mmCIF file of C-alpha atoms in Angstrom:
data_model
loop_
_atom_site.group_PDB
_atom_site.id
_atom_site.type_symbol
_atom_site.label_atom_id
_atom_site.label_comp_id
_atom_site.label_asym_id
_atom_site.label_seq_id
_atom_site.Cartn_x
_atom_site.Cartn_y
_atom_site.Cartn_z
ATOM 1 C CA MET C 235 -73.651 -5.207 -10.862
ATOM 2 C CA LYS C 236 -74.770 -4.816 -14.477
ATOM 3 C CA LYS C 237 -72.623 -6.313 -17.222
ATOM 4 C CA SER C 238 -72.443 -3.015 -19.107
ATOM 5 C CA THR C 239 -71.090 -1.219 -16.012
ATOM 6 C CA ILE C 240 -68.395 -3.867 -15.433
ATOM 7 C CA SER C 241 -67.503 -3.883 -19.094
ATOM 8 C CA GLY C 242 -67.334 -0.086 -19.166
ATOM 9 C CA LYS C 243 -65.143 0.094 -16.066
ATOM 10 C CA PHE C 244 -62.886 -2.608 -17.422
ATOM 11 C CA THR C 245 -62.475 -0.800 -20.723
ATOM 12 C CA ALA C 246 -61.714 2.487 -18.992
ATOM 13 C CA LEU C 247 -59.193 0.880 -16.665
ATOM 14 C CA PHE C 248 -57.479 -0.924 -19.517
ATOM 15 C CA LEU C 249 -57.172 2.209 -21.613
ATOM 16 C CA CYS C 250 -55.808 4.236 -18.687
ATOM 17 C CA ALA C 251 -53.222 1.610 -17.862
ATOM 18 C CA LEU C 252 -52.211 1.339 -21.513
ATOM 19 C CA LEU C 253 -51.902 5.110 -21.879
ATOM 20 C CA ILE C 254 -49.855 5.540 -18.708
ATOM 21 C CA SER C 255 -47.546 2.698 -19.630
ATOM 22 C CA ALA C 256 -47.078 3.989 -23.166
ATOM 23 C CA ILE C 257 -46.132 7.441 -21.897
ATOM 24 C CA SER C 258 -43.636 6.094 -19.388
ATOM 25 C CA GLY C 259 -42.174 3.664 -21.895
ATOM 26 C CA PHE C 260 -40.634 6.129 -24.328
ATOM 27 C CA ALA C 261 -36.870 6.086 -24.389
ATOM 28 C CA ILE C 262 -34.386 8.195 -26.262
ATOM 29 C CA ALA C 263 -31.652 6.214 -27.971
ATOM 30 C CA ASP C 264 -28.128 6.979 -26.847
ATOM 31 C CA VAL C 265 -25.304 7.240 -29.323
ATOM 32 C CA ILE C 266 -22.999 5.159 -27.099
ATOM 33 C CA TRP C 267 -23.126 1.434 -27.745
ATOM 34 C CA GLU C 268 -24.458 -0.305 -24.675
ATOM 35 C CA PRO C 269 -24.740 -4.022 -24.018
ATOM 36 C CA GLU C 270 -28.183 -5.548 -24.311
ATOM 37 C CA ASP C 271 -27.893 -6.979 -20.864
ATOM 38 C CA ASP C 272 -30.743 -6.598 -18.422
ATOM 39 C CA PHE C 273 -28.571 -6.040 -15.356
ATOM 40 C CA TYR C 274 -26.522 -3.408 -17.184
ATOM 41 C CA MET C 275 -29.631 -1.604 -18.406
ATOM 42 C CA SER C 276 -31.083 -1.438 -14.910
ATOM 43 C CA HIS C 277 -27.751 -0.407 -13.352
ATOM 44 C CA ALA C 278 -26.239 1.696 -16.135
ATOM 45 C CA GLU C 279 -25.654 4.649 -13.842
ATOM 46 C CA ASP C 280 -23.582 2.473 -11.520
ATOM 47 C CA CYS C 281 -21.414 1.104 -14.363
ATOM 48 C CA GLU C 282 -18.238 2.740 -15.582
ATOM 49 C CA PHE C 283 -16.792 2.772 -19.067
ATOM 50 C CA TYR C 284 -13.894 0.340 -19.395
ATOM 51 C CA GLY C 285 -13.088 -0.484 -23.038
ATOM 52 C CA LYS C 286 -10.274 -3.032 -22.701
ATOM 53 C CA GLY C 287 -9.473 -6.594 -23.543
ATOM 54 C CA LEU C 288 -9.516 -9.308 -20.890
ATOM 55 C CA TYR C 289 -7.787 -12.694 -21.005
ATOM 56 C CA SER C 290 -9.652 -15.500 -19.283
ATOM 57 C CA ASN C 291 -7.661 -16.815 -16.323
ATOM 58 C CA GLY C 292 -9.821 -18.570 -13.750
ATOM 59 C CA GLU C 293 -8.042 -20.438 -10.960
ATOM 60 C CA SER C 294 -9.682 -23.695 -11.981
ATOM 61 C CA GLY C 295 -8.306 -23.327 -15.493
ATOM 62 C CA TYR C 296 -11.614 -21.977 -16.710
ATOM 63 C CA LEU C 297 -13.227 -18.537 -16.545
ATOM 64 C CA GLU C 298 -16.748 -18.653 -15.174
ATOM 65 C CA PHE C 299 -19.396 -16.382 -16.689
ATOM 66 C CA PHE C 300 -22.321 -15.206 -14.584
ATOM 67 C CA SER C 301 -25.855 -14.048 -15.364
ATOM 68 C CA LYS C 302 -25.122 -10.828 -13.485
ATOM 69 C CA PRO C 303 -22.724 -9.702 -10.734
ATOM 70 C CA GLU C 304 -23.055 -12.295 -7.952
ATOM 71 C CA GLY C 305 -25.615 -14.111 -10.081
ATOM 72 C CA VAL C 306 -25.907 -17.671 -11.295
ATOM 73 C CA GLY C 307 -23.109 -19.305 -13.243
ATOM 74 C CA ILE C 308 -24.001 -19.693 -16.928
ATOM 75 C CA GLY C 309 -20.926 -21.343 -18.385
ATOM 76 C CA PHE C 310 -17.145 -21.472 -18.661
ATOM 77 C CA ALA C 311 -14.468 -20.349 -21.089
ATOM 78 C CA LYS C 312 -11.054 -21.956 -21.340
ATOM 79 C CA ASN C 313 -8.197 -19.878 -19.991
ATOM 80 C CA GLY C 314 -6.214 -17.860 -22.498
ATOM 81 C CA GLU C 315 -9.163 -16.621 -24.538
ATOM 82 C CA LEU C 316 -9.350 -12.873 -25.221
ATOM 83 C CA PHE C 317 -12.630 -11.093 -24.564
ATOM 84 C CA PHE C 318 -13.506 -7.430 -24.653
ATOM 85 C CA SER C 319 -15.510 -5.419 -22.133
ATOM 86 C CA GLN C 320 -16.960 -1.939 -22.472
ATOM 87 C CA PHE C 321 -18.322 -1.513 -18.946
ATOM 88 C CA SER C 322 -17.454 -2.465 -15.392
ATOM 89 C CA TYR C 323 -19.488 -2.661 -12.200
ATOM 90 C CA ALA C 324 -18.208 -2.577 -8.617
ATOM 91 C CA SER C 325 -19.946 -4.931 -6.211
ATOM 92 C CA ASN C 326 -18.756 -5.377 -2.627
ATOM 93 C CA ASP C 327 -15.048 -6.235 -2.966
ATOM 94 C CA GLU C 328 -15.169 -7.374 -6.567
ATOM 95 C CA THR C 329 -15.108 -5.630 -9.935
ATOM 96 C CA TRP C 330 -17.265 -7.188 -12.638
ATOM 97 C CA PHE C 331 -17.183 -6.760 -16.406
ATOM 98 C CA VAL C 332 -19.967 -7.288 -18.913
ATOM 99 C CA VAL C 333 -18.699 -9.294 -21.862
ATOM 100 C CA GLU C 334 -20.034 -10.516 -25.195
ATOM 101 C CA PHE C 335 -19.582 -14.182 -25.994
ATOM 102 C CA THR C 336 -20.665 -17.049 -28.188
ATOM 103 C CA ARG C 337 -21.339 -20.592 -27.087
ATOM 104 C CA ASN C 338 -19.002 -23.077 -28.738
ATOM 105 C CA GLY C 339 -20.219 -26.509 -27.801
ATOM 106 C CA GLU C 340 -19.793 -26.950 -24.056
ATOM 107 C CA HIS C 341 -17.595 -23.902 -23.684
ATOM 108 C CA ILE C 342 -17.937 -20.171 -23.969
ATOM 109 C CA ALA C 343 -15.766 -18.476 -26.577
ATOM 110 C CA PRO C 344 -15.057 -14.925 -27.767
ATOM 111 C CA PRO C 345 -17.964 -13.541 -29.812
ATOM 112 C CA ASP C 346 -18.557 -14.862 -33.308
ATOM 113 C CA TYR C 347 -20.696 -12.175 -34.923
ATOM 114 C CA SER C 348 -21.952 -14.568 -37.586
ATOM 115 C CA GLY C 349 -23.870 -16.412 -34.882
ATOM 116 C CA ASP C 350 -25.796 -15.718 -31.691
ATOM 117 C CA ILE C 351 -24.197 -13.247 -29.303
ATOM 118 C CA GLU C 352 -24.897 -13.437 -25.579
ATOM 119 C CA PHE C 353 -23.869 -11.303 -22.607
ATOM 120 C CA GLY C 354 -22.395 -12.413 -19.327
ATOM 121 C CA TRP C 355 -20.444 -11.036 -16.398
ATOM 122 C CA VAL C 356 -16.950 -12.011 -15.284
ATOM 123 C CA LYS C 357 -14.837 -11.115 -12.271
ATOM 124 C CA LEU C 358 -11.678 -9.053 -12.597
ATOM 125 C CA SER C 359 -9.908 -11.533 -10.315
ATOM 126 C CA ASP C 360 -10.523 -14.299 -12.879
ATOM 127 C CA THR C 361 -8.977 -12.353 -15.750
ATOM 128 C CA ILE C 362 -5.764 -10.713 -16.927
ATOM 129 C CA GLU C 363 -6.226 -7.263 -18.387
ATOM 130 C CA GLN C 364 -4.851 -6.964 -21.902
ATOM 131 C CA TYR C 365 -1.859 -4.683 -22.219
ATOM 132 C CA ASP C 366 -2.849 -1.759 -24.409
ATOM 133 C CA SER C 367 -1.906 1.742 -25.491
ATOM 134 C CA ALA C 368 -2.853 3.289 -22.152
ATOM 135 C CA ASP C 369 -0.569 0.844 -20.347
ATOM 136 C CA PHE C 370 2.231 1.594 -22.831
ATOM 137 C CA LEU C 371 1.853 5.341 -22.343
ATOM 138 C CA GLU C 372 2.052 4.887 -18.594
ATOM 139 C CA GLN C 373 4.938 2.410 -18.621
ATOM 140 C CA PHE C 374 7.097 4.426 -21.020
ATOM 141 C CA SER C 375 5.980 7.902 -19.967
ATOM 142 C CA ALA C 376 9.583 8.954 -19.328
ATOM 143 C CA GLU C 377 10.525 8.100 -22.911
ATOM 144 C CA ILE C 378 7.473 9.577 -24.591
ATOM 145 C CA SER C 379 7.433 13.160 -25.801
ATOM 146 C CA SER C 380 4.136 14.997 -25.752
ATOM 147 C CA GLY C 381 3.110 17.710 -28.152
ATOM 148 C CA GLU C 382 0.784 17.924 -31.123
ATOM 149 C CA PHE C 383 2.228 17.682 -34.603
ATOM 150 C CA THR C 384 1.430 16.483 -38.093
ATOM 151 C CA GLU C 385 3.593 14.435 -40.423
ATOM 152 C CA ASP C 386 3.315 15.729 -43.976
ATOM 153 C CA SER C 387 5.160 12.707 -45.362
ATOM 154 C CA LEU C 388 2.145 10.544 -44.538
ATOM 155 C CA ILE C 389 -0.358 12.512 -46.609
ATOM 156 C CA SER C 390 -2.090 10.373 -49.245
ATOM 157 C CA MET C 391 -0.466 7.205 -47.882
ATOM 158 C CA ASP C 392 -2.246 4.037 -46.734
ATOM 159 C CA ILE C 393 -0.843 3.708 -43.231
ATOM 160 C CA ILE C 394 -0.844 0.861 -40.737
ATOM 161 C CA ALA C 395 -2.294 1.656 -37.315
ATOM 162 C CA TRP C 396 -0.858 -0.376 -34.421
ATOM 163 C CA THR C 397 -2.205 -0.850 -30.887
ATOM 164 C CA TYR C 398 1.108 0.374 -29.460
ATOM 165 C CA PRO C 399 4.757 0.470 -30.641
ATOM 166 C CA CYS C 400 6.157 -2.985 -31.474
ATOM 167 C CA SER C 401 2.963 -4.686 -30.255
ATOM 168 C CA GLY C 402 2.818 -6.958 -33.284
ATOM 169 C CA GLU C 403 -0.910 -6.222 -33.319
ATOM 170 C CA ILE C 404 -2.374 -4.184 -36.153
ATOM 171 C CA CYS C 405 -5.554 -2.214 -35.401
ATOM 172 C CA GLU C 406 -6.361 -1.514 -39.046
ATOM 173 C CA MET C 407 -5.103 -0.021 -42.278
ATOM 174 C CA ILE C 408 -6.146 3.609 -42.731
ATOM 175 C CA PRO C 409 -6.246 4.560 -46.404
ATOM 176 C CA ASP C 410 -5.338 7.861 -47.991
ATOM 177 C CA VAL C 411 -4.702 9.924 -44.874
ATOM 178 C CA ASP C 412 -4.846 13.692 -45.045
ATOM 179 C CA GLU C 413 -3.482 16.665 -43.132
ATOM 180 C CA ALA C 414 -6.073 16.187 -40.382
ATOM 181 C CA LEU C 415 -4.014 13.280 -39.004
ATOM 182 C CA THR C 416 -2.497 14.766 -35.854
ATOM 183 C CA PHE C 417 -0.222 13.052 -33.350
ATOM 184 C CA SER C 418 -0.029 13.953 -29.670
ATOM 185 C CA ASN C 419 2.849 11.763 -28.479
ATOM 186 C CA THR C 420 6.128 10.500 -29.906
ATOM 187 C CA TYR C 421 8.177 7.452 -28.961
ATOM 188 C CA THR C 422 11.437 6.058 -30.315
ATOM 189 C CA ASP C 423 11.833 2.297 -30.007
ATOM 190 C CA ALA C 424 14.986 0.321 -29.328
ATOM 191 C CA GLU C 425 15.683 0.031 -33.068
ATOM 192 C CA GLY C 426 15.505 3.799 -33.479
ATOM 193 C CA ARG C 427 12.138 3.864 -35.227
ATOM 194 C CA ARG C 428 9.919 6.861 -34.454
ATOM 195 C CA TRP C 429 6.320 6.245 -33.523
ATOM 196 C CA GLY C 430 3.457 8.731 -33.338
ATOM 197 C CA HIS C 431 0.373 8.318 -31.156
ATOM 198 C CA CYS C 432 -2.979 9.575 -32.466
ATOM 199 C CA ASN C 433 -5.988 9.908 -30.170
ATOM 200 C CA TYR C 434 -8.599 10.399 -32.870
ATOM 201 C CA TYR C 435 -8.744 10.564 -36.653
ATOM 202 C CA TYR C 436 -12.084 10.357 -38.497
ATOM 203 C CA GLY C 437 -13.510 7.695 -36.194
ATOM 204 C CA HIS C 438 -10.202 5.851 -35.709
ATOM 205 C CA ARG C 439 -9.230 6.023 -32.058
ATOM 206 C CA ASP C 440 -6.096 5.595 -29.959
ATOM 207 C CA PHE C 441 -3.555 4.104 -32.356
ATOM 208 C CA TRP C 442 0.130 4.316 -33.125
ATOM 209 C CA VAL C 443 1.881 4.782 -36.463
ATOM 210 C CA CYS C 444 5.489 3.960 -37.199
ATOM 211 C CA LEU C 445 6.493 7.301 -38.700
ATOM 212 C CA ASP C 446 9.675 5.858 -40.206
ATOM 213 C CA ASP C 447 7.894 2.894 -41.808
ATOM 214 C CA PRO C 448 4.183 3.740 -41.887
ATOM 215 C CA THR C 449 3.089 1.124 -44.417
ATOM 216 C CA SER C 450 4.947 -1.895 -43.057
ATOM 217 C CA GLU C 451 2.859 -4.708 -41.619
ATOM 218 C CA SER C 452 5.820 -6.711 -40.380
ATOM 219 C CA ILE C 453 7.411 -4.590 -37.669
ATOM 220 C CA PRO C 454 8.682 -7.141 -35.125
ATOM 221 C CA ALA C 455 6.865 -7.410 -31.846
ATOM 222 C CA VAL C 456 8.486 -6.814 -28.488
ATOM 223 C CA THR C 457 6.685 -8.610 -25.686
ATOM 224 C CA GLN C 458 5.390 -6.218 -23.042
ATOM 225 C CA GLN C 459 3.078 -8.618 -21.281
ATOM 226 C CA GLU C 460 4.072 -12.072 -20.119
ATOM 227 C CA LEU C 461 0.921 -14.120 -20.003
ATOM 228 C CA VAL C 462 0.846 -17.068 -17.630
ATOM 229 C CA PHE C 463 -2.498 -18.785 -17.325
ATOM 230 C CA HIS C 464 -3.804 -21.163 -14.681
ATOM 231 C CA GLN C 465 -3.896 -24.674 -16.064
ATOM 232 C CA PRO C 466 -7.054 -26.739 -15.670
ATOM 233 C CA ASN C 467 -7.024 -29.579 -13.181
ATOM 234 C CA ALA C 468 -9.600 -31.523 -15.152
ATOM 235 C CA GLU C 469 -10.797 -31.879 -18.705
ATOM 236 C CA THR C 470 -14.190 -30.460 -17.819
ATOM 237 C CA PRO C 471 -14.999 -27.261 -15.956
ATOM 238 C CA PRO C 472 -16.117 -27.323 -12.321
ATOM 239 C CA ALA C 473 -19.779 -27.089 -11.335
ATOM 240 C CA ALA C 474 -21.429 -23.743 -11.982
ATOM 241 C CA THR C 475 -21.795 -21.382 -9.029
ATOM 242 C CA GLY C 476 -25.181 -20.969 -7.410
ATOM 243 C CA ASN C 477 -26.902 -23.984 -8.925
ATOM 244 C CA SER C 478 -27.514 -25.698 -5.583
ATOM 245 C CA VAL C 479 -29.276 -22.622 -4.183
ATOM 246 C CA THR C 480 -31.222 -22.261 -7.408
ATOM 247 C CA MET C 481 -32.388 -25.889 -7.169
ATOM 248 C CA ILE C 482 -33.687 -25.293 -3.662
ATOM 249 C CA ILE C 483 -35.609 -22.237 -4.841
ATOM 250 C CA ILE C 484 -37.100 -24.208 -7.746
ATOM 251 C CA ILE C 485 -38.275 -26.912 -5.347
ATOM 252 C CA CYS C 486 -39.829 -24.329 -3.020
ATOM 253 C CA VAL C 487 -41.660 -22.619 -5.879
ATOM 254 C CA ALA C 488 -42.930 -26.005 -7.104
ATOM 255 C CA ALA C 489 -44.203 -26.751 -3.600
ATOM 256 C CA VAL C 490 -46.012 -23.407 -3.474
ATOM 257 C CA VAL C 491 -47.604 -24.092 -6.869
ATOM 258 C CA ILE C 492 -48.794 -27.553 -5.797
ATOM 259 C CA LEU C 493 -50.126 -26.247 -2.482
ATOM 260 C CA SER C 494 -52.024 -23.357 -4.047
ATOM 261 C CA ALA C 495 -53.419 -25.611 -6.798
ATOM 262 C CA SER C 496 -54.625 -28.018 -4.101
ATOM 263 C CA LEU C 497 -56.340 -25.169 -2.249
ATOM 264 C CA ILE C 498 -58.001 -24.000 -5.470
ATOM 265 C CA ILE C 499 -59.340 -27.520 -6.060
ATOM 266 C CA ALA C 500 -60.567 -27.662 -2.469
ATOM 267 C CA LEU C 501 -62.269 -24.288 -2.919
ATOM 268 C CA HIS C 502 -63.919 -25.554 -6.112
ATOM 269 C CA LYS C 503 -65.238 -28.638 -4.305
ATOM 270 C CA LYS C 504 -66.510 -26.477 -1.469
ATOM 271 C CA ASN C 505 -68.343 -24.201 -3.902
ATOM 272 C CA SER C 506 -69.809 -27.197 -5.731
ATOM 273 C CA ALA C 507 -71.002 -28.735 -2.468
ATOM 274 C CA ASP C 508 -72.619 -25.478 -1.402
ATOM 275 C CA ALA C 509 -74.269 -25.078 -4.808
ATOM 276 C CA GLN C 510 -75.901 -28.532 -4.494
ATOM 277 C CA LYS C 511 -77.413 -27.730 -1.100
ATOM 278 C CA MET F 218 -27.462 -14.572 -5.499
ATOM 279 C CA GLY F 219 -30.207 -16.672 -3.933
ATOM 280 C CA ASN F 220 -31.267 -13.681 -1.888
ATOM 281 C CA GLU F 221 -31.766 -11.650 -5.041
ATOM 282 C CA ILE F 222 -33.970 -14.300 -6.639
ATOM 283 C CA ILE F 223 -36.043 -14.646 -3.461
ATOM 284 C CA SER F 224 -36.359 -10.875 -3.180
ATOM 285 C CA SER F 225 -37.484 -10.727 -6.804
ATOM 286 C CA LEU F 226 -40.080 -13.451 -6.236
ATOM 287 C CA VAL F 227 -41.506 -11.859 -3.093
ATOM 288 C CA THR F 228 -41.606 -8.336 -4.508
ATOM 289 C CA SER F 229 -43.220 -9.428 -7.747
ATOM 290 C CA LEU F 230 -45.840 -11.554 -6.006
ATOM 291 C CA ALA F 231 -46.696 -8.812 -3.519
ATOM 292 C CA LEU F 232 -47.066 -6.202 -6.242
ATOM 293 C CA THR F 233 -49.109 -8.571 -8.425
ATOM 294 C CA LEU F 234 -51.449 -9.438 -5.567
ATOM 295 C CA VAL F 235 -52.046 -5.785 -4.729
ATOM 296 C CA LEU F 236 -52.748 -4.834 -8.339
ATOM 297 C CA GLU F 237 -54.912 -7.831 -9.220
ATOM 298 C CA LEU F 238 -56.928 -7.547 -6.006
ATOM 299 C CA LEU F 239 -57.433 -3.876 -6.805
ATOM 300 C CA PHE F 240 -58.623 -4.830 -10.277
ATOM 301 C CA ALA F 241 -60.949 -7.459 -8.829
ATOM 302 C CA LEU F 242 -62.444 -5.001 -6.359
ATOM 303 C CA ILE F 243 -62.949 -2.406 -9.090
ATOM 304 C CA CYS F 244 -64.733 -5.061 -11.173
ATOM 305 C CA GLY F 245 -67.119 -5.620 -8.307
ATOM 306 C CA ILE F 246 -65.807 -8.872 -6.858
ATOM 307 C CA ARG F 247 -66.704 -8.862 -3.174
ATOM 308 C CA ARG F 248 -67.268 -12.439 -1.993
ATOM 309 C CA TRP F 249 -64.441 -13.643 0.240
ATOM 310 C CA ARG F 250 -64.162 -16.971 -1.609
ATOM 311 C CA GLU F 251 -63.529 -15.205 -4.878
ATOM 312 C CA ILE F 252 -61.066 -12.785 -3.284
ATOM 313 C CA LEU F 253 -59.281 -15.854 -1.887
ATOM 314 C CA LEU F 254 -59.380 -17.437 -5.344
ATOM 315 C CA VAL F 255 -57.710 -14.381 -6.888
ATOM 316 C CA ILE F 256 -54.972 -14.634 -4.268
ATOM 317 C CA LEU F 257 -54.479 -18.373 -4.780
ATOM 318 C CA VAL F 258 -54.308 -18.259 -8.594
ATOM 319 C CA ASN F 259 -51.682 -15.554 -8.457
ATOM 320 C CA VAL F 260 -49.654 -17.403 -5.822
ATOM 321 C CA MET F 261 -49.842 -20.404 -8.155
ATOM 322 C CA THR F 262 -48.847 -18.630 -11.399
ATOM 323 C CA ASN F 263 -46.681 -15.632 -10.529
ATOM 324 C CA PRO F 264 -43.651 -17.290 -8.837
ATOM 325 C CA PRO F 265 -42.998 -19.796 -11.665
ATOM 326 C CA VAL F 266 -43.085 -17.027 -14.269
ATOM 327 C CA VAL F 267 -40.783 -14.745 -12.282
ATOM 328 C CA LEU F 268 -38.405 -17.613 -11.539
ATOM 329 C CA THR F 269 -38.325 -18.545 -15.230
ATOM 330 C CA HIS F 270 -37.356 -14.985 -16.131
ATOM 331 C CA ASN F 271 -34.649 -14.997 -13.460
ATOM 332 C CA LEU F 272 -33.213 -18.306 -14.661
ATOM 333 C CA MET F 273 -33.245 -17.055 -18.238
ATOM 334 C CA ARG F 274 -31.275 -14.032 -16.973
ATOM 335 C CA LEU F 275 -34.184 -11.735 -17.764
ATOM 336 C CA ASN F 276 -32.917 -11.679 -21.326
ATOM 337 C CA SER F 277 -35.694 -13.923 -22.553
ATOM 338 C CA PRO F 278 -37.000 -13.061 -26.007
ATOM 339 C CA VAL F 279 -40.310 -11.208 -26.279
ATOM 340 C CA PHE F 280 -42.122 -14.262 -27.603
ATOM 341 C CA ILE F 281 -41.156 -16.205 -24.469
ATOM 342 C CA THR F 282 -42.632 -13.457 -22.300
ATOM 343 C CA ILE F 283 -45.802 -13.432 -24.391
ATOM 344 C CA ALA F 284 -46.072 -17.242 -24.248
ATOM 345 C CA LEU F 285 -45.646 -17.274 -20.471
ATOM 346 C CA GLU F 286 -48.180 -14.515 -19.938
ATOM 347 C CA ALA F 287 -50.647 -16.221 -22.286
ATOM 348 C CA ALA F 288 -50.285 -19.435 -20.309
ATOM 349 C CA VAL F 289 -50.889 -17.531 -17.074
ATOM 350 C CA VAL F 290 -54.056 -15.921 -18.489
ATOM 351 C CA ALA F 291 -55.321 -19.311 -19.642
ATOM 352 C CA ILE F 292 -54.603 -21.094 -16.353
ATOM 353 C CA GLU F 293 -56.128 -18.317 -14.283
ATOM 354 C CA GLY F 294 -59.092 -18.166 -16.646
ATOM 355 C CA PHE F 295 -59.800 -21.859 -16.141
ATOM 356 C CA ALA F 296 -59.466 -21.476 -12.384
ATOM 357 C CA TYR F 297 -61.977 -18.605 -12.376
ATOM 358 C CA LYS F 298 -64.301 -20.477 -14.731
ATOM 359 C CA TYR F 299 -64.583 -23.563 -12.535
ATOM 360 C CA SER F 300 -64.321 -21.970 -9.118
ATOM 361 C CA ALA F 301 -65.913 -18.501 -9.287
ATOM 362 C CA SER F 302 -69.538 -18.534 -10.353
ATOM 363 C CA SER F 303 -69.986 -14.759 -10.086
ATOM 364 C CA ILE F 304 -67.230 -13.999 -12.646
ATOM 365 C CA LYS F 305 -69.285 -14.244 -15.844
ATOM 366 C CA ARG F 306 -66.359 -13.814 -18.236
ATOM 367 C CA PRO F 307 -63.481 -15.594 -16.503
ATOM 368 C CA PHE F 308 -60.971 -15.448 -19.355
ATOM 369 C CA LEU F 309 -61.663 -11.784 -20.060
ATOM 370 C CA PHE F 310 -61.320 -11.060 -16.353
ATOM 371 C CA SER F 311 -58.044 -12.997 -16.246
ATOM 372 C CA PHE F 312 -56.744 -11.165 -19.313
ATOM 373 C CA GLY F 313 -57.750 -7.789 -17.925
ATOM 374 C CA ALA F 314 -56.289 -8.434 -14.491
ATOM 375 C CA ASN F 315 -52.978 -9.598 -15.916
ATOM 376 C CA VAL F 316 -52.678 -6.735 -18.395
ATOM 377 C CA PHE F 317 -53.579 -4.275 -15.636
ATOM 378 C CA SER F 318 -50.971 -5.640 -13.226
ATOM 379 C CA TYR F 319 -48.320 -6.061 -15.956
ATOM 380 C CA LEU F 320 -48.614 -2.521 -17.270
ATOM 381 C CA LEU F 321 -48.822 -0.844 -13.887
ATOM 382 C CA GLY F 322 -45.991 -3.052 -12.668
ATOM 383 C CA LEU F 323 -43.951 -1.817 -15.639
ATOM 384 C CA LEU F 324 -44.768 1.757 -14.692
ATOM 385 C CA ALA F 325 -43.794 1.134 -11.077
ATOM 386 C CA LEU F 326 -40.473 -0.359 -12.188
ATOM 387 C CA HIS F 327 -39.854 2.587 -14.472
ATOM 388 C CA ILE F 328 -40.480 5.017 -11.610
ATOM 389 C CA TYR F 329 -38.301 2.944 -9.239
ATOM 390 C CA ASN F 330 -35.432 3.027 -11.703
ATOM 391 C CA GLY F 331 -35.669 6.759 -11.803
ATOM 392 C CA GLY F 332 -37.082 6.915 -15.277
#
């Protein structure tokens, strides 16, 4: 076959493949933040929004992170650390969460956004879900009054937004609020302080305000969640899951590479021998 | 977990072989020894690359992917150069075959994922 024909066919094939791939590769950005995790991106439709904190609580005293649900172990975090997950995935009898983290020496730690952020998956059974506003609303539903209202006394104030009444955990300080701040639930704590729950205010979501003391940052906390973590049996984490199987696969692939390379060399020698005849 | 890696290796190799053999046939390669060579070089190079991506959790940076693919093109090019006398431009053929299979593989994955 003539060189020009091969070259022409090759060029045409290359351009077609490039064009088809370019067309199929366009994606429209979504406004929802999504983790840059390959498993999540290929299984996004099977994942559900979660949006809660998770305390690490593995039985060994360490929480194991995985490359993907039922994947290879990629490291451990000490129990008691608080992570946050936006999405969950159900696999067989286990629920998995995709989590951001940072490597801190030998261990995995909650994300430090000044450094490298990685993604991993953890099992629900190895965590304790953080108590949050949704849990508070459910637990104290009998004591919470529903109904939309505004609180004119808060206008122009710099208010403190809390995760839930008497949590001891401040979400943020919201400056110079206006009449758009609307509450949908009311709760009165044991000390008689009124609290208002706001679902959304100019990008601020799901927070509580102490209506009787909206600027105080020192409202005492009342413990709603007793956290008891598994203690580690050893100073170092156990062996990562799946590494023995992975090692076997690596050995098999190496064997295939060596075998095929040997056959290529044998083919080369055969061709050389035939060429000399 | 091991089953998923093995499935990934087998699927990728099968798809690569089909696409690169198709490319070779389109480029006029007909001798059985050279067809066999195409099969062997891909059996030699494809599994290590796929396994590397799996072990790096498929989150490997772009430059890693480019480096791996460049190494594959070079290795396959040398194999064609020294073992396939009828392939006059072995490195160009290797580059073309790998780009062809990579891009069409990407398209196939996109279609499979319902894109």
